[in-house]
CSV table of C-alpha atoms in Angstrom, one decimal:
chain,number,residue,atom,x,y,z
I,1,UNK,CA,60.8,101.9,79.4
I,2,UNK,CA,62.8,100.3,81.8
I,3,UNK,CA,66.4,99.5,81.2
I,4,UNK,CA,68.4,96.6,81.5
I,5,UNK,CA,68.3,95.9,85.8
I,6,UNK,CA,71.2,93.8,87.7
I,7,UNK,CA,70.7,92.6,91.0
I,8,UNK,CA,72.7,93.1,93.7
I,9,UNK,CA,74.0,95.7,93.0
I,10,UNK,CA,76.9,95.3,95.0
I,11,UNK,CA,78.0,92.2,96.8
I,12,UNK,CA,80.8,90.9,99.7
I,13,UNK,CA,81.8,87.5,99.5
I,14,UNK,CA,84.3,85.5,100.8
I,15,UNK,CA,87.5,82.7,98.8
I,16,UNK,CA,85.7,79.7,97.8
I,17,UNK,CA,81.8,80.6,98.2
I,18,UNK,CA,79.2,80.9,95.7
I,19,UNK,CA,77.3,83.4,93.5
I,20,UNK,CA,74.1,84.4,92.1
I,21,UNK,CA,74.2,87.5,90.0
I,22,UNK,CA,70.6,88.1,88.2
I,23,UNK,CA,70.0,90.4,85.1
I,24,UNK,CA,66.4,91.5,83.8
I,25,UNK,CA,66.9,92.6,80.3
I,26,UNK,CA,64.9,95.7,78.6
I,27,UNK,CA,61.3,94.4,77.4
I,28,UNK,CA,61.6,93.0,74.2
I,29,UNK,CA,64.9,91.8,74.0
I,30,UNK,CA,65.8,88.2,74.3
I,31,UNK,CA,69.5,88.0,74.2
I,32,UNK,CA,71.7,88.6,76.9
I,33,UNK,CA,75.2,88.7,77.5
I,34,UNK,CA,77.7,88.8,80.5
I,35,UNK,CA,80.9,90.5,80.5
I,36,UNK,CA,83.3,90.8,83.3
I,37,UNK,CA,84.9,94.4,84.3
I,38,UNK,CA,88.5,94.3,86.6
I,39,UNK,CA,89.2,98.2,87.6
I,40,UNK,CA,90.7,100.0,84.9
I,41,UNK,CA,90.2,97.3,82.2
I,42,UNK,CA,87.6,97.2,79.7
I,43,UNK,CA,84.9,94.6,79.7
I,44,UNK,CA,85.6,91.0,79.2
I,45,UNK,CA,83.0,88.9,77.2
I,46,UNK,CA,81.4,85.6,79.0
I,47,UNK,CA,78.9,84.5,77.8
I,48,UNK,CA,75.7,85.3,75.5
I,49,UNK,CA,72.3,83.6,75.5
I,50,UNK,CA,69.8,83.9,73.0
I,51,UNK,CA,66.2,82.4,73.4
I,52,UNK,CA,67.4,80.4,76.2
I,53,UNK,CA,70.3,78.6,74.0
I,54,UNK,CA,74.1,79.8,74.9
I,55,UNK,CA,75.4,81.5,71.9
I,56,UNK,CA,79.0,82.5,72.7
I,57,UNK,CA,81.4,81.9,75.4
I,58,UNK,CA,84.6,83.4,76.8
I,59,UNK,CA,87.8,82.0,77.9
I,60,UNK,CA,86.4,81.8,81.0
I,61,UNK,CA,86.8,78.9,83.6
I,62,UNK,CA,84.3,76.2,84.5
I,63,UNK,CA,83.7,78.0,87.9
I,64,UNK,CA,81.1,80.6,85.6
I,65,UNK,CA,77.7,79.3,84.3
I,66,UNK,CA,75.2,80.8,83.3
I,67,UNK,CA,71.5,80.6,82.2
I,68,UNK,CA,68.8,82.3,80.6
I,69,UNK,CA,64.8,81.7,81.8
I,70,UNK,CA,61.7,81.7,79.3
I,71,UNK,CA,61.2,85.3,80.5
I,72,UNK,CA,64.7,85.9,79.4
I,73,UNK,CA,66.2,87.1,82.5
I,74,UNK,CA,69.4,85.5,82.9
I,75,UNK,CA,71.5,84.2,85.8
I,76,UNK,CA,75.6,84.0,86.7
I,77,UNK,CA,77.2,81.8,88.8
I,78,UNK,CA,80.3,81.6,90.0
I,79,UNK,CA,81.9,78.6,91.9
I,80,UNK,CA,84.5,78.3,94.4
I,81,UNK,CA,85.3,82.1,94.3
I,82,UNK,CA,88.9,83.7,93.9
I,83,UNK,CA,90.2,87.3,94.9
I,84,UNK,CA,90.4,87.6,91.3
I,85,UNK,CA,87.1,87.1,90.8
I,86,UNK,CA,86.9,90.7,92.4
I,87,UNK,CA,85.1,92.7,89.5
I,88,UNK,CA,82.3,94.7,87.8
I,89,UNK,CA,79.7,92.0,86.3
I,90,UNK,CA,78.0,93.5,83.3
I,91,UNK,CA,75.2,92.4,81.9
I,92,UNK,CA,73.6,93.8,78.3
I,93,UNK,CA,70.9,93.1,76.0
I,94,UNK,CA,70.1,92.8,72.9
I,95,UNK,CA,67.0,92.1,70.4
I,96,UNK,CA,68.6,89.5,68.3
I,97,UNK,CA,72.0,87.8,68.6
I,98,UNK,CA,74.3,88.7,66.0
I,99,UNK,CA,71.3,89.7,63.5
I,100,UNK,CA,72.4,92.8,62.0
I,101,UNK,CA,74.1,93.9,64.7
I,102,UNK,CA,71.9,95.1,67.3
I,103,UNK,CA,73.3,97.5,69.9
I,104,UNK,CA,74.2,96.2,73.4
I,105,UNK,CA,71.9,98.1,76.3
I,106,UNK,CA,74.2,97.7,79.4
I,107,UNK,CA,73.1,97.6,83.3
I,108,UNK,CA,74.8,99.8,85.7
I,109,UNK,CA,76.3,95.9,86.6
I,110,UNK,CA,77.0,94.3,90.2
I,111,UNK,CA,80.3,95.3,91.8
I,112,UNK,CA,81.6,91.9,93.6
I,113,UNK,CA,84.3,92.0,96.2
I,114,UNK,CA,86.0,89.0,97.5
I,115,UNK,CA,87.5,89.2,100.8
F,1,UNK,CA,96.1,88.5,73.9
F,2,UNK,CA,94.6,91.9,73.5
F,3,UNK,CA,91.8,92.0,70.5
F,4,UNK,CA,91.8,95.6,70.5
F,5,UNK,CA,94.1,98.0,71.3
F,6,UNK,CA,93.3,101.6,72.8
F,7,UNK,CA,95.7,105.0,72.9
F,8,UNK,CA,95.8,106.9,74.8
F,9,UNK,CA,95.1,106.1,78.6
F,10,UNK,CA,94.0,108.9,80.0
F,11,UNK,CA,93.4,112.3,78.1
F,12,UNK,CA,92.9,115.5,79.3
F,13,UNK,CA,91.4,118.4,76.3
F,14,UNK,CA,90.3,122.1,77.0
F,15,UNK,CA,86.8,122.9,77.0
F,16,UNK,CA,86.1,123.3,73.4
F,17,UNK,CA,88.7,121.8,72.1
F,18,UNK,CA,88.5,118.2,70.0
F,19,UNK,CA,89.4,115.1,71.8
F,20,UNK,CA,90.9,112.2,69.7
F,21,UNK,CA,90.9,108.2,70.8
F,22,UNK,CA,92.5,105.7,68.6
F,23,UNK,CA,92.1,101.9,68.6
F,24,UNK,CA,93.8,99.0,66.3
F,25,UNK,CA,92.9,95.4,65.9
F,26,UNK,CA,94.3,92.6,64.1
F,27,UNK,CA,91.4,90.3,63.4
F,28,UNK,CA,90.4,91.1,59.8
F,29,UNK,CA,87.1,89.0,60.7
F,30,UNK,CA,85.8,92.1,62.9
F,31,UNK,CA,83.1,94.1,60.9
F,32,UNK,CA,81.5,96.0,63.5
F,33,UNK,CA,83.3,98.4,65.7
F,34,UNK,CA,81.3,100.5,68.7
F,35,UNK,CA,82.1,103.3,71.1
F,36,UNK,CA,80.7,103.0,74.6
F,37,UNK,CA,81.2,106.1,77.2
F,38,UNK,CA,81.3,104.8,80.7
F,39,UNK,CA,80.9,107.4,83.9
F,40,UNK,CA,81.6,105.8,87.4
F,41,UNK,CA,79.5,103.7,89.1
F,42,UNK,CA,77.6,103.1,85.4
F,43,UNK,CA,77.4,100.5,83.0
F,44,UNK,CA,78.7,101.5,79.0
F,45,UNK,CA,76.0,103.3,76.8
F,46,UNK,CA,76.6,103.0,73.4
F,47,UNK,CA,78.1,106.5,71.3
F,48,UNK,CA,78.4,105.6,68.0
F,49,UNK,CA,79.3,102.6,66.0
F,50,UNK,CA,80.3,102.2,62.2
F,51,UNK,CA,80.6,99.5,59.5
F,52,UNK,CA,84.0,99.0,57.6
F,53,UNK,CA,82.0,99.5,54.6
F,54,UNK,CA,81.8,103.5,55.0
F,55,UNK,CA,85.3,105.5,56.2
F,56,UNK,CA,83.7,107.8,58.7
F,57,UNK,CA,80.5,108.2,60.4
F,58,UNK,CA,79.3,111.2,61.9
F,59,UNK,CA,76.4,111.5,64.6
F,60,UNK,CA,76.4,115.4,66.7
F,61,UNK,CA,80.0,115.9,68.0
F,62,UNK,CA,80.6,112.5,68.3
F,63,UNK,CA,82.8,111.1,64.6
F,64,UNK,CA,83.4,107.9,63.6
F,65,UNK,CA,87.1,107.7,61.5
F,66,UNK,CA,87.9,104.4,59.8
F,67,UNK,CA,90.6,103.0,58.0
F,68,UNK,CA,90.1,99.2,57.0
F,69,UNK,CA,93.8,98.8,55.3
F,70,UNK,CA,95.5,100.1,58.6
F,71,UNK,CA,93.0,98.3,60.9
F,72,UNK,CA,92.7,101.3,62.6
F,73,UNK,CA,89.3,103.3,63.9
F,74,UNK,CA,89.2,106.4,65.8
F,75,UNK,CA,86.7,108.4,67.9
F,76,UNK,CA,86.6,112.1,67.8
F,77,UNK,CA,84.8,114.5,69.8
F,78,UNK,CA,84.1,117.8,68.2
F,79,UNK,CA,83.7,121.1,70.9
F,80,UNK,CA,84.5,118.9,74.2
F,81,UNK,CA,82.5,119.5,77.1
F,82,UNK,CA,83.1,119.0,81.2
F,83,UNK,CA,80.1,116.8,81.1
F,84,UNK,CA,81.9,114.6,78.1
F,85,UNK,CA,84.5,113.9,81.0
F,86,UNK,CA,84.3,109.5,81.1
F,87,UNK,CA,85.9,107.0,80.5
F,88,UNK,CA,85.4,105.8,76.7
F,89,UNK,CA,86.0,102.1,74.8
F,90,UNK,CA,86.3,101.0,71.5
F,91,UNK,CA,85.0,97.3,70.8
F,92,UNK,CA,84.8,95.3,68.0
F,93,UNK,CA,83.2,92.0,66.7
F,94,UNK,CA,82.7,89.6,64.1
F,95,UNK,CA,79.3,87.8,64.9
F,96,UNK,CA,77.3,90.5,66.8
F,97,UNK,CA,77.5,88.2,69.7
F,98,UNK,CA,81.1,88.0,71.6
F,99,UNK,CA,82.5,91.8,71.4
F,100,UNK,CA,86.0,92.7,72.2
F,101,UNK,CA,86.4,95.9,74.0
F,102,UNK,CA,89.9,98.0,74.3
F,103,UNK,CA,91.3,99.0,77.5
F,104,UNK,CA,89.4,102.4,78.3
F,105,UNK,CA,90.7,105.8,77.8
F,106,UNK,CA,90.0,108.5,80.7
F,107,UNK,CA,89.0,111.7,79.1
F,108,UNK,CA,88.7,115.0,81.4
F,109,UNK,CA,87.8,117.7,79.8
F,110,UNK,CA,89.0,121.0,81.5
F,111,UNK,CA,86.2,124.3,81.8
């Protein structure tokens, strides 16, 4: 079976443009979550969708939004970029959001650079 | 304000040898604590993960320690290998849903 997929995988942008960062979760599962990875830090939550209804969200600025489709692939955007918006997105699935504690599947993520 | 907090930052352990990561929280909420291993240009793939219900948890080399008075959890890695050579995090949560991950310990293990 196929894993959890991100696309791009990496992607150049430039201060104050917009992103679309798109994650296909593993068959099956219908939550997804978003997490942000700076170099050397450990991931940072954003946000989590289950069944197409956000679940949690991050101390994150309005700039990110997200969304999940019926097929439960998931989107992140990211408005009026910064340099320190430079990082590793990380999406993950799950089966069920915060039932018994289903483990997170990650992608390999989308490395974003902002020029 | 970090949720989790890792030691060491980087390790380095002899083939063979154990390798020991620690992590401490604060939240007494948190009642599920993971252990991803990350290798470069990869996403996390969960280890091992325990409940504060048992002390320790054991699956191959890879062991689960936990002490729920201290607020303290560490991973150990029994026999370390070159190819166990990654960068590992502890994480924790209350709901399943946000986790909180610790800053990432850089373990090479030396043939």
């Amino acid at each position: 079976d196929a894993g959890v997929t991100q696309s791009p995988t990496h992607l150049i942008k430039t201060r104050g443009q917009h992103v679309t960062l798109r994650c296909s979760p593993i068959s099956g599962h219908k939550s997804v979550s978003w997490y942000q990875q700076v170099l050397g830090q450990g991931p940072q939550f954003i946000f989590q969708y289950y069944e197409k209804e956000e679940r949690g969200r991050g101390n994150f600025p309005d700039r990110f939004s997200a969304r999940q489709f019926p097929n439960y692939s998931s989107e992140l955007n990211v408005n009026a970029l910064l340099l320190g918006d430079s990082a590793l997105y990380l999406c993950a699935s799950s089966s069920d959001a915060g039932l018994g504690y289903q483990p997170q599947h990650f992608g390999d993520g989308t490395r974003l650079s902002i020029l | 304000q970090q949720q989790v907090k890792q030691s060491p930052q980087s390790l380095i352990v002899q083939k063979g040898g154990i390798s020991i990561i620690n992590c401490a929280y604060e939240n007494t909420a948190f009642d599920y604590f993971p252990w991803y291993q990350q290798f470069p240009g990869k996403g996390p793939a969960l280890l091992i993960a325990i409940r504060p219900d048992v002390s320790e948890k054991k699956e191959g080399r890879f062991t689960i320690s936990f002490n729920k008075s201290a607020k303290q959890f560490s991973l150990h890695i029994m026999d370390s290998q070159p190819g166990d050579s990654a960068t590992y995090f502890c994480a924790a949560s209350s709901t399943g849903n946000q986790f909180y991950f610790g800053t990432g310990t850089s373990l090479t293990v030396i043939p």
